[in-house]
């Protein structure tokens, strides 16, 4: 739910990917979001699959006509969720409104702008950067450093972002270093549990719509450089609410393999704690800090 309609979300591995696929395919939640595992994106079959499932549906085609596979871009719907992305909060009186500045528009093209032959070629090649190179992605300028080698997923990702950043929101999960690999960390804004890629420099936008630059702190690596305070507050305090007592009534996390998942929530609350400190809101700061500590205890015990 951190991702706006028709978003692309880069993830890093099993623990931040398989739960999302479960929610989409079993619970029917937010099937419009394209979840991309960077390790899989090193393969040609996965890039071709993404090309196909994010293409607009033909007029005579329904995205739900075959329950066993994804055949084209699936529509945004707020079904099976407690919240809805809208421009007018009064339009969803029974749901938590996640207010957007612009109306929701269906994408007009696939996220992969390559032919199948080009996809095959990329999957078989590492590209060595000769001399520092500036790459333009929408209004973003990222620098590829001399001597770096671009693995296939990075090549696909750069092509993808450059192709669709003007019509789809791009996100990175709050774990891993995919955005670092692409030189995009200065353009990331935390929204809930994910980082949104801002289409252009953030300097000068501080304070706009509640976006706040984080002051240097020991937690910068996990909370990010920028936070959308209103959106993150709504997501963490109203949307991501567990009705069975997580984290307070759980003495330990039952699955050692996924014990880091509670920390994603702790990091979100740490970002809000820092934001409240910077805006001199002591009451909110204490509330956020207490929640951050509760989630952190569950994620480390």
PDB file of C-alpha atoms in Angstrom:
ATOM      1  CA  UNK A   1       0.000   0.000   0.000  1.00  0.00           C
ATOM      2  CA  UNK A   2       3.017   2.314   0.131  1.00  0.00           C
ATOM      3  CA  UNK A   3       3.081   2.281  -3.674  1.00  0.00           C
ATOM      4  CA  UNK A   4       0.792   4.563  -5.673  1.00  0.00           C
ATOM      5  CA  UNK A   5      -1.392   3.133  -8.477  1.00  0.00           C
ATOM      6  CA  UNK A   6       0.394   1.391 -11.344  1.00  0.00           C
ATOM      7  CA  UNK A   7       3.703   1.722  -9.554  1.00  0.00           C
ATOM      8  CA  UNK A   8       6.862  -0.279 -10.156  1.00  0.00           C
ATOM      9  CA  UNK A   9       8.530  -1.612  -7.002  1.00  0.00           C
ATOM     10  CA  UNK A  10      12.110  -2.900  -7.050  1.00  0.00           C
ATOM     11  CA  UNK A  11      12.749  -5.499  -4.350  1.00  0.00           C
ATOM     12  CA  UNK A  12      15.880  -7.342  -3.334  1.00  0.00           C
ATOM     13  CA  UNK A  13      15.084 -10.893  -2.308  1.00  0.00           C
ATOM     14  CA  UNK A  14      12.679 -13.466  -0.938  1.00  0.00           C
ATOM     15  CA  UNK A  15      11.686 -11.764   2.317  1.00  0.00           C
ATOM     16  CA  UNK A  16      10.594  -8.484   0.768  1.00  0.00           C
ATOM     17  CA  UNK A  17       9.076 -10.093  -2.344  1.00  0.00           C
ATOM     18  CA  UNK A  18       7.198 -13.317  -1.647  1.00  0.00           C
ATOM     19  CA  UNK A  19       4.854 -11.731   0.950  1.00  0.00           C
ATOM     20  CA  UNK A  20       3.905  -9.130  -1.673  1.00  0.00           C
ATOM     21  CA  UNK A  21       3.223 -11.756  -4.324  1.00  0.00           C
ATOM     22  CA  UNK A  22       1.101 -13.666  -1.806  1.00  0.00           C
ATOM     23  CA  UNK A  23      -0.991 -10.572  -1.108  1.00  0.00           C
ATOM     24  CA  UNK A  24      -1.449  -9.923  -4.811  1.00  0.00           C
ATOM     25  CA  UNK A  25      -2.179 -13.403  -6.110  1.00  0.00           C
ATOM     26  CA  UNK A  26      -3.928 -15.011  -3.119  1.00  0.00           C
ATOM     27  CA  UNK A  27      -5.590 -12.112  -1.304  1.00  0.00           C
ATOM     28  CA  UNK A  28      -6.247 -10.037  -4.434  1.00  0.00           C
ATOM     29  CA  UNK A  29      -4.590  -6.897  -3.070  1.00  0.00           C
ATOM     30  CA  UNK A  30      -2.995  -4.263  -5.341  1.00  0.00           C
ATOM     31  CA  UNK A  31      -2.463  -6.378  -8.422  1.00  0.00           C
ATOM     32  CA  UNK A  32      -1.772  -3.202 -10.387  1.00  0.00           C
ATOM     33  CA  UNK A  33       1.690  -2.901  -8.806  1.00  0.00           C
ATOM     34  CA  UNK A  34       4.598  -4.487 -10.677  1.00  0.00           C
ATOM     35  CA  UNK A  35       6.977  -6.091  -8.178  1.00  0.00           C
ATOM     36  CA  UNK A  36      10.441  -6.555  -9.688  1.00  0.00           C
ATOM     37  CA  UNK A  37      13.036  -8.775  -8.027  1.00  0.00           C
ATOM     38  CA  UNK A  38      16.435  -7.436  -9.064  1.00  0.00           C
ATOM     39  CA  UNK A  39      18.115 -10.846  -8.953  1.00  0.00           C
ATOM     40  CA  UNK A  40      15.513 -12.287 -11.343  1.00  0.00           C
ATOM     41  CA  UNK A  41      15.961  -9.278 -13.610  1.00  0.00           C
ATOM     42  CA  UNK A  42      19.342 -10.663 -14.659  1.00  0.00           C
ATOM     43  CA  UNK A  43      17.492 -13.214 -16.811  1.00  0.00           C
ATOM     44  CA  UNK A  44      15.941 -12.730 -20.233  1.00  0.00           C
ATOM     45  CA  UNK A  45      12.793 -14.741 -19.422  1.00  0.00           C
ATOM     46  CA  UNK A  46      11.924 -12.457 -16.510  1.00  0.00           C
ATOM     47  CA  UNK A  47      12.463  -9.259 -18.509  1.00  0.00           C
ATOM     48  CA  UNK A  48      10.238 -10.641 -21.277  1.00  0.00           C
ATOM     49  CA  UNK A  49       7.591 -11.565 -18.728  1.00  0.00           C
ATOM     50  CA  UNK A  50       7.627  -8.027 -17.304  1.00  0.00           C
ATOM     51  CA  UNK A  51       7.349  -6.618 -20.808  1.00  0.00           C
ATOM     52  CA  UNK A  52       4.234  -8.693 -21.441  1.00  0.00           C
ATOM     53  CA  UNK A  53       2.380  -8.301 -18.148  1.00  0.00           C
ATOM     54  CA  UNK A  54       2.765  -4.506 -18.020  1.00  0.00           C
ATOM     55  CA  UNK A  55       1.590  -3.852 -21.574  1.00  0.00           C
ATOM     56  CA  UNK A  56      -1.868  -2.261 -21.916  1.00  0.00           C
ATOM     57  CA  UNK A  57      -4.617  -4.763 -22.578  1.00  0.00           C
ATOM     58  CA  UNK A  58      -5.957  -4.992 -26.124  1.00  0.00           C
ATOM     59  CA  UNK A  59      -9.566  -3.779 -26.540  1.00  0.00           C
ATOM     60  CA  UNK A  60     -10.838  -7.349 -26.823  1.00  0.00           C
ATOM     61  CA  UNK A  61      -8.754  -8.595 -23.895  1.00  0.00           C
ATOM     62  CA  UNK A  62      -9.575  -8.719 -20.179  1.00  0.00           C
ATOM     63  CA  UNK A  63      -6.729  -8.866 -17.633  1.00  0.00           C
ATOM     64  CA  UNK A  64      -8.788 -11.331 -15.597  1.00  0.00           C
ATOM     65  CA  UNK A  65      -9.851 -13.676 -18.391  1.00  0.00           C
ATOM     66  CA  UNK A  66      -7.289 -16.319 -17.354  1.00  0.00           C
ATOM     67  CA  UNK A  67      -7.015 -16.845 -13.594  1.00  0.00           C
ATOM     68  CA  UNK A  68      -3.831 -18.898 -13.983  1.00  0.00           C
ATOM     69  CA  UNK A  69      -1.608 -16.225 -15.520  1.00  0.00           C
ATOM     70  CA  UNK A  70      -1.131 -12.498 -15.943  1.00  0.00           C
ATOM     71  CA  UNK A  71      -1.717 -11.511 -19.556  1.00  0.00           C
ATOM     72  CA  UNK A  72      -1.572  -7.698 -19.516  1.00  0.00           C
ATOM     73  CA  UNK A  73      -1.542  -4.716 -17.158  1.00  0.00           C
ATOM     74  CA  UNK A  74      -4.030  -5.250 -14.348  1.00  0.00           C
ATOM     75  CA  UNK A  75      -6.145  -2.294 -13.159  1.00  0.00           C
ATOM     76  CA  UNK A  76      -5.844  -0.406  -9.907  1.00  0.00           C
ATOM     77  CA  UNK A  77      -8.586  -1.203  -7.419  1.00  0.00           C
ATOM     78  CA  UNK A  78      -9.017  -0.573  -3.711  1.00  0.00           C
ATOM     79  CA  UNK A  79     -10.782  -3.909  -3.235  1.00  0.00           C
ATOM     80  CA  UNK A  80      -9.685  -5.996  -0.248  1.00  0.00           C
ATOM     81  CA  UNK A  81      -7.863  -3.036   1.314  1.00  0.00           C
ATOM     82  CA  UNK A  82      -8.698  -0.566   4.049  1.00  0.00           C
ATOM     83  CA  UNK A  83      -7.313   2.387   2.096  1.00  0.00           C
ATOM     84  CA  UNK A  84      -7.724   3.942  -1.338  1.00  0.00           C
ATOM     85  CA  UNK A  85      -5.635   6.300  -3.435  1.00  0.00           C
ATOM     86  CA  UNK A  86      -7.837   9.230  -4.475  1.00  0.00           C
ATOM     87  CA  UNK A  87      -7.721  12.927  -5.298  1.00  0.00           C
ATOM     88  CA  UNK A  88     -10.925  13.625  -3.358  1.00  0.00           C
ATOM     89  CA  UNK A  89     -10.998  12.077   0.141  1.00  0.00           C
ATOM     90  CA  UNK A  90     -14.785  12.441   0.329  1.00  0.00           C
ATOM     91  CA  UNK A  91     -15.149   9.960  -2.530  1.00  0.00           C
ATOM     92  CA  UNK A  92     -14.212   7.010  -0.289  1.00  0.00           C
ATOM     93  CA  UNK A  93     -16.052   7.564   3.015  1.00  0.00           C
ATOM     94  CA  UNK A  94     -15.619   3.932   4.059  1.00  0.00           C
ATOM     95  CA  UNK A  95     -11.861   3.794   3.457  1.00  0.00           C
ATOM     96  CA  UNK A  96      -8.721   5.579   4.575  1.00  0.00           C
ATOM     97  CA  UNK A  97      -7.966   8.183   1.922  1.00  0.00           C
ATOM     98  CA  UNK A  98      -4.424   8.356   0.564  1.00  0.00           C
ATOM     99  CA  UNK A  99      -4.677  11.673  -1.224  1.00  0.00           C
ATOM    100  CA  UNK A 100      -2.837  12.208  -4.491  1.00  0.00           C
ATOM    101  CA  UNK A 101      -2.182  15.507  -6.231  1.00  0.00           C
ATOM    102  CA  UNK A 102      -3.112  14.162  -9.669  1.00  0.00           C
ATOM    103  CA  UNK A 103      -5.771  11.782 -10.904  1.00  0.00           C
ATOM    104  CA  UNK A 104      -5.051   8.104 -11.525  1.00  0.00           C
ATOM    105  CA  UNK A 105      -4.268   7.320 -15.155  1.00  0.00           C
ATOM    106  CA  UNK A 106      -3.804   3.915 -16.724  1.00  0.00           C
ATOM    107  CA  UNK A 107      -0.349   3.427 -18.273  1.00  0.00           C
ATOM    108  CA  UNK A 108      -0.098   3.695 -22.041  1.00  0.00           C
ATOM    109  CA  UNK A 109       2.877   1.371 -22.564  1.00  0.00           C
ATOM    110  CA  UNK A 110       4.887  -1.519 -21.183  1.00  0.00           C
ATOM    111  CA  UNK A 111       7.678  -0.817 -18.725  1.00  0.00           C
ATOM    112  CA  UNK A 112      10.253  -2.622 -20.899  1.00  0.00           C
ATOM    113  CA  UNK A 113      11.111  -0.545 -24.018  1.00  0.00           C
ATOM    114  CA  UNK A 114      13.224  -3.266 -25.657  1.00  0.00           C
ATOM    115  CA  UNK A 115      12.616  -5.827 -28.372  1.00  0.00           C
ATOM    116  CA  UNK A 116      12.959  -9.491 -27.467  1.00  0.00           C
ATOM    117  CA  UNK A 117      16.245  -9.567 -29.377  1.00  0.00           C
ATOM    118  CA  UNK A 118      17.574  -6.618 -27.358  1.00  0.00           C
ATOM    119  CA  UNK A 119      16.450  -8.298 -24.138  1.00  0.00           C
ATOM    120  CA  UNK A 120      18.391 -11.430 -25.090  1.00  0.00           C
ATOM    121  CA  UNK A 121      21.482  -9.371 -25.843  1.00  0.00           C
ATOM    122  CA  UNK A 122      21.380  -7.470 -22.551  1.00  0.00           C
ATOM    123  CA  UNK A 123      21.010 -10.667 -20.522  1.00  0.00           C
ATOM    124  CA  UNK A 124      24.291 -11.983 -21.915  1.00  0.00           C
ATOM    125  CA  UNK A 125      26.452  -8.910 -21.397  1.00  0.00           C
ATOM    126  CA  UNK A 126      28.094  -6.905 -18.660  1.00  0.00           C
ATOM    127  CA  UNK A 127      28.784  -3.308 -19.692  1.00  0.00           C
ATOM    128  CA  UNK A 128      31.961  -1.706 -18.400  1.00  0.00           C
ATOM    129  CA  UNK A 129      31.757   2.069 -17.934  1.00  0.00           C
ATOM    130  CA  UNK A 130      34.622   3.897 -19.619  1.00  0.00           C
ATOM    131  CA  UNK A 131      34.974   7.298 -17.986  1.00  0.00           C
ATOM    132  CA  UNK A 132      32.321   8.930 -15.803  1.00  0.00           C
ATOM    133  CA  UNK A 133      29.028   9.080 -17.700  1.00  0.00           C
ATOM    134  CA  UNK A 134      25.895  11.102 -17.013  1.00  0.00           C
ATOM    135  CA  UNK A 135      22.633   9.279 -17.710  1.00  0.00           C
ATOM    136  CA  UNK A 136      19.365  11.216 -17.975  1.00  0.00           C
ATOM    137  CA  UNK A 137      16.206   9.535 -16.681  1.00  0.00           C
ATOM    138  CA  UNK A 138      13.320  11.956 -16.994  1.00  0.00           C
ATOM    139  CA  UNK A 139      14.465  14.959 -14.939  1.00  0.00           C
ATOM    140  CA  UNK A 140      17.080  12.885 -13.113  1.00  0.00           C
ATOM    141  CA  UNK A 141      20.785  12.886 -13.879  1.00  0.00           C
ATOM    142  CA  UNK A 142      22.639   9.908 -12.453  1.00  0.00           C
ATOM    143  CA  UNK A 143      26.380   9.367 -12.781  1.00  0.00           C
ATOM    144  CA  UNK A 144      27.892   6.039 -13.777  1.00  0.00           C
ATOM    145  CA  UNK A 145      31.455   5.914 -12.517  1.00  0.00           C
ATOM    146  CA  UNK A 146      34.507   5.007 -14.542  1.00  0.00           C
ATOM    147  CA  UNK A 147      35.366   1.347 -14.140  1.00  0.00           C
ATOM    148  CA  UNK A 148      31.933   0.264 -12.932  1.00  0.00           C
ATOM    149  CA  UNK A 149      30.330  -2.748 -14.572  1.00  0.00           C
ATOM    150  CA  UNK A 150      26.602  -2.763 -15.239  1.00  0.00           C
ATOM    151  CA  UNK A 151      25.085  -6.200 -14.770  1.00  0.00           C
ATOM    152  CA  UNK A 152      21.961  -7.068 -16.794  1.00  0.00           C
ATOM    153  CA  UNK A 153      19.417  -6.042 -14.142  1.00  0.00           C
ATOM    154  CA  UNK A 154      20.995  -2.585 -13.892  1.00  0.00           C
ATOM    155  CA  UNK A 155      20.843  -2.153 -17.667  1.00  0.00           C
ATOM    156  CA  UNK A 156      17.199  -3.209 -17.761  1.00  0.00           C
ATOM    157  CA  UNK A 157      16.371  -0.982 -14.776  1.00  0.00           C
ATOM    158  CA  UNK A 158      17.935   2.130 -16.293  1.00  0.00           C
ATOM    159  CA  UNK A 159      16.067   1.547 -19.559  1.00  0.00           C
ATOM    160  CA  UNK A 160      12.817   0.933 -17.665  1.00  0.00           C
ATOM    161  CA  UNK A 161      13.073   4.017 -15.469  1.00  0.00           C
ATOM    162  CA  UNK A 162      13.937   6.260 -18.399  1.00  0.00           C
ATOM    163  CA  UNK A 163      10.954   4.901 -20.326  1.00  0.00           C
ATOM    164  CA  UNK A 164       8.150   5.186 -17.771  1.00  0.00           C
ATOM    165  CA  UNK A 165       9.121   7.620 -15.005  1.00  0.00           C
ATOM    166  CA  UNK A 166       6.838  10.225 -16.593  1.00  0.00           C
ATOM    167  CA  UNK A 167       3.731   8.014 -16.312  1.00  0.00           C
ATOM    168  CA  UNK A 168       4.360   5.479 -13.542  1.00  0.00           C
ATOM    169  CA  UNK A 169       5.594   5.974  -9.977  1.00  0.00           C
ATOM    170  CA  UNK A 170       8.879   4.144  -9.349  1.00  0.00           C
ATOM    171  CA  UNK A 171       9.697   2.740  -5.903  1.00  0.00           C
ATOM    172  CA  UNK A 172      12.483   0.845  -4.157  1.00  0.00           C
ATOM    173  CA  UNK A 173      11.995  -1.356  -1.115  1.00  0.00           C
ATOM    174  CA  UNK A 174      13.451  -0.033   2.128  1.00  0.00           C
ATOM    175  CA  UNK A 175      15.963  -2.873   2.344  1.00  0.00           C
ATOM    176  CA  UNK A 176      18.863  -3.578   0.023  1.00  0.00           C
ATOM    177  CA  UNK A 177      20.928  -1.281  -2.159  1.00  0.00           C
ATOM    178  CA  UNK A 178      19.326  -1.365  -5.614  1.00  0.00           C
ATOM    179  CA  UNK A 179      18.935   2.423  -5.731  1.00  0.00           C
ATOM    180  CA  UNK A 180      22.527   2.857  -4.558  1.00  0.00           C
ATOM    181  CA  UNK A 181      23.738   0.677  -7.432  1.00  0.00           C
ATOM    182  CA  UNK A 182      21.958   2.982  -9.880  1.00  0.00           C
ATOM    183  CA  UNK A 183      23.159   6.210  -8.247  1.00  0.00           C
ATOM    184  CA  UNK A 184      19.634   7.300  -7.335  1.00  0.00           C
ATOM    185  CA  UNK A 185      19.688   7.695  -3.547  1.00  0.00           C
ATOM    186  CA  UNK A 186      19.618  11.507  -3.674  1.00  0.00           C
ATOM    187  CA  UNK A 187      16.243  11.315  -5.439  1.00  0.00           C
ATOM    188  CA  UNK A 188      14.448   8.990  -3.010  1.00  0.00           C
ATOM    189  CA  UNK A 189      11.591  10.030  -0.705  1.00  0.00           C
ATOM    190  CA  UNK A 190      10.297   7.652   1.951  1.00  0.00           C
ATOM    191  CA  UNK A 191       6.571   6.980   1.664  1.00  0.00           C
ATOM    192  CA  UNK A 192       5.605   4.416   4.282  1.00  0.00           C
ATOM    193  CA  UNK A 193       7.717   1.278   3.857  1.00  0.00           C
ATOM    194  CA  UNK A 194       9.133   2.155   0.437  1.00  0.00           C
ATOM    195  CA  UNK A 195      11.170   4.874  -1.223  1.00  0.00           C
ATOM    196  CA  UNK A 196       9.637   6.742  -4.141  1.00  0.00           C
ATOM    197  CA  UNK A 197      11.922   7.955  -6.901  1.00  0.00           C
ATOM    198  CA  UNK A 198      11.330  11.686  -7.295  1.00  0.00           C
ATOM    199  CA  UNK A 199      11.472  12.803 -10.911  1.00  0.00           C
ATOM    200  CA  UNK A 200      14.088  15.500 -10.439  1.00  0.00           C
ATOM    201  CA  UNK A 201      16.215  17.132  -7.734  1.00  0.00           C
ATOM    202  CA  UNK A 202      14.568  17.479  -4.321  1.00  0.00           C
ATOM    203  CA  UNK A 203      16.520  20.542  -3.239  1.00  0.00           C
ATOM    204  CA  UNK A 204      14.156  23.487  -3.259  1.00  0.00           C
ATOM    205  CA  UNK A 205      11.112  21.266  -2.683  1.00  0.00           C
ATOM    206  CA  UNK A 206      11.716  20.921   1.051  1.00  0.00           C
ATOM    207  CA  UNK A 207       8.483  21.467   2.922  1.00  0.00           C
ATOM    208  CA  UNK A 208       6.382  21.029  -0.209  1.00  0.00           C
ATOM    209  CA  UNK A 209       3.419  18.800   0.618  1.00  0.00           C
ATOM    210  CA  UNK A 210       5.103  17.707   3.837  1.00  0.00           C
ATOM    211  CA  UNK A 211       8.336  16.417   2.279  1.00  0.00           C
ATOM    212  CA  UNK A 212      11.152  16.930   4.764  1.00  0.00           C
ATOM    213  CA  UNK A 213      14.895  16.497   4.417  1.00  0.00           C
ATOM    214  CA  UNK A 214      16.394  14.417   7.200  1.00  0.00           C
ATOM    215  CA  UNK A 215      19.280  15.926   9.122  1.00  0.00           C
ATOM    216  CA  UNK A 216      22.388  13.720   9.369  1.00  0.00           C
ATOM    217  CA  UNK A 217      21.912  10.945  11.921  1.00  0.00           C
ATOM    218  CA  UNK A 218      23.204   7.436  12.693  1.00  0.00           C
ATOM    219  CA  UNK A 219      19.977   6.078  11.169  1.00  0.00           C
ATOM    220  CA  UNK A 220      20.290   7.708   7.749  1.00  0.00           C
ATOM    221  CA  UNK A 221      21.086   4.401   6.040  1.00  0.00           C
ATOM    222  CA  UNK A 222      17.706   2.935   7.055  1.00  0.00           C
ATOM    223  CA  UNK A 223      15.398   5.963   7.219  1.00  0.00           C
ATOM    224  CA  UNK A 224      16.580   7.709   4.053  1.00  0.00           C
ATOM    225  CA  UNK A 225      17.458  11.298   3.226  1.00  0.00           C
ATOM    226  CA  UNK A 226      13.905  12.538   2.636  1.00  0.00           C
ATOM    227  CA  UNK A 227      10.513  11.609   4.085  1.00  0.00           C
ATOM    228  CA  UNK A 228       6.962  12.377   3.005  1.00  0.00           C
ATOM    229  CA  UNK A 229       5.724  12.931   6.534  1.00  0.00           C
ATOM    230  CA  UNK A 230       1.916  13.089   5.977  1.00  0.00           C
ATOM    231  CA  UNK A 231       1.803  10.013   3.718  1.00  0.00           C
ATOM    232  CA  UNK A 232       4.140   7.988   5.934  1.00  0.00           C
ATOM    233  CA  UNK A 233       2.169   8.952   9.047  1.00  0.00           C
ATOM    234  CA  UNK A 234      -1.127   7.853   7.479  1.00  0.00           C
ATOM    235  CA  UNK A 235       0.285   4.576   6.197  1.00  0.00           C
ATOM    236  CA  UNK A 236       1.981   3.590   9.448  1.00  0.00           C
ATOM    237  CA  UNK A 237      -0.644   4.728  11.937  1.00  0.00           C
ATOM    238  CA  UNK A 238      -3.876   4.019  10.022  1.00  0.00           C
ATOM    239  CA  UNK A 239      -3.222   1.521   7.213  1.00  0.00           C
ATOM    240  CA  UNK A 240      -0.503  -0.796   8.541  1.00  0.00           C
ATOM    241  CA  UNK A 241      -2.433  -1.680  11.693  1.00  0.00           C
ATOM    242  CA  UNK A 242      -2.509  -5.296  12.815  1.00  0.00           C
ATOM    243  CA  UNK A 243      -5.671  -6.276  14.663  1.00  0.00           C
ATOM    244  CA  UNK A 244      -4.128  -9.239  16.486  1.00  0.00           C
ATOM    245  CA  UNK A 245      -1.609  -7.462  18.653  1.00  0.00           C
ATOM    246  CA  UNK A 246       1.515  -7.072  16.511  1.00  0.00           C
ATOM    247  CA  UNK A 247       3.948  -5.858  17.750  1.00  0.00           C
ATOM    248  CA  UNK A 248       2.910  -5.332  21.375  1.00  0.00           C
ATOM    249  CA  UNK A 249       1.427  -8.724  22.241  1.00  0.00           C
ATOM    250  CA  UNK A 250       4.025 -10.810  20.425  1.00  0.00           C
ATOM    251  CA  UNK A 251       6.916 -11.857  22.630  1.00  0.00           C
ATOM    252  CA  UNK A 252       9.024 -13.009  19.689  1.00  0.00           C
ATOM    253  CA  UNK A 253       8.933 -13.300  15.909  1.00  0.00           C
ATOM    254  CA  UNK A 254       8.080 -16.945  15.136  1.00  0.00           C
ATOM    255  CA  UNK A 255      10.031 -17.316  11.881  1.00  0.00           C
ATOM    256  CA  UNK A 256      13.786 -16.797  12.142  1.00  0.00           C
ATOM    257  CA  UNK A 257      14.199 -16.590   8.361  1.00  0.00           C
ATOM    258  CA  UNK A 258      12.008 -13.461   8.208  1.00  0.00           C
ATOM    259  CA  UNK A 259      12.886 -11.871  11.540  1.00  0.00           C
ATOM    260  CA  UNK A 260      14.027  -8.695   9.798  1.00  0.00           C
ATOM    261  CA  UNK A 261      10.544  -7.838   8.510  1.00  0.00           C
ATOM    262  CA  UNK A 262       9.421  -5.993  11.690  1.00  0.00           C
ATOM    263  CA  UNK A 263      12.421  -3.713  11.261  1.00  0.00           C
ATOM    264  CA  UNK A 264      10.881  -2.299   8.078  1.00  0.00           C
ATOM    265  CA  UNK A 265       8.154  -0.820  10.293  1.00  0.00           C
ATOM    266  CA  UNK A 266      10.699   0.275  12.897  1.00  0.00           C
ATOM    267  CA  UNK A 267      12.630   2.192  10.239  1.00  0.00           C
ATOM    268  CA  UNK A 268       9.459   3.941   9.097  1.00  0.00           C
ATOM    269  CA  UNK A 269       8.721   5.059  12.631  1.00  0.00           C
ATOM    270  CA  UNK A 270      12.341   6.139  13.099  1.00  0.00           C
ATOM    271  CA  UNK A 271      11.956   8.375  10.052  1.00  0.00           C
ATOM    272  CA  UNK A 272       8.818   9.907  11.546  1.00  0.00           C
ATOM    273  CA  UNK A 273      10.583  10.309  14.896  1.00  0.00           C
ATOM    274  CA  UNK A 274      13.373  12.261  13.215  1.00  0.00           C
ATOM    275  CA  UNK A 275      10.856  14.354  11.268  1.00  0.00           C
ATOM    276  CA  UNK A 276       8.904  15.190  14.429  1.00  0.00           C
ATOM    277  CA  UNK A 277      12.140  16.148  16.178  1.00  0.00           C
ATOM    278  CA  UNK A 278      13.076  18.479  13.343  1.00  0.00           C
ATOM    279  CA  UNK A 279       9.630  20.107  13.408  1.00  0.00           C
ATOM    280  CA  UNK A 280       9.689  20.439  17.228  1.00  0.00           C
ATOM    281  CA  UNK A 281       6.635  18.248  17.784  1.00  0.00           C
ATOM    282  CA  UNK A 282       7.641  16.528  21.013  1.00  0.00           C
ATOM    283  CA  UNK A 283       4.351  14.700  21.590  1.00  0.00           C
ATOM    284  CA  UNK A 284       4.407  13.067  18.176  1.00  0.00           C
ATOM    285  CA  UNK A 285       8.113  12.364  18.517  1.00  0.00           C
ATOM    286  CA  UNK A 286       7.516  10.314  21.671  1.00  0.00           C
ATOM    287  CA  UNK A 287       4.631   8.417  20.082  1.00  0.00           C
ATOM    288  CA  UNK A 288       6.723   7.557  17.038  1.00  0.00           C
ATOM    289  CA  UNK A 289       9.764   6.649  19.133  1.00  0.00           C
ATOM    290  CA  UNK A 290       7.742   4.234  21.257  1.00  0.00           C
ATOM    291  CA  UNK A 291       6.370   2.514  18.142  1.00  0.00           C
ATOM    292  CA  UNK A 292       9.837   2.303  16.610  1.00  0.00           C
ATOM    293  CA  UNK A 293      11.182   0.632  19.737  1.00  0.00           C
ATOM    294  CA  UNK A 294       8.280  -1.839  19.880  1.00  0.00           C
ATOM    295  CA  UNK A 295       8.818  -2.962  16.291  1.00  0.00           C
ATOM    296  CA  UNK A 296      12.575  -3.057  16.751  1.00  0.00           C
ATOM    297  CA  UNK A 297      12.285  -5.328  19.796  1.00  0.00           C
ATOM    298  CA  UNK A 298      10.164  -7.755  17.803  1.00  0.00           C
ATOM    299  CA  UNK A 299      12.641  -7.688  14.924  1.00  0.00           C
ATOM    300  CA  UNK A 300      15.691  -8.389  17.058  1.00  0.00           C
ATOM    301  CA  UNK A 301      14.360 -10.874  19.591  1.00  0.00           C
TER     302      UNK A 301
END
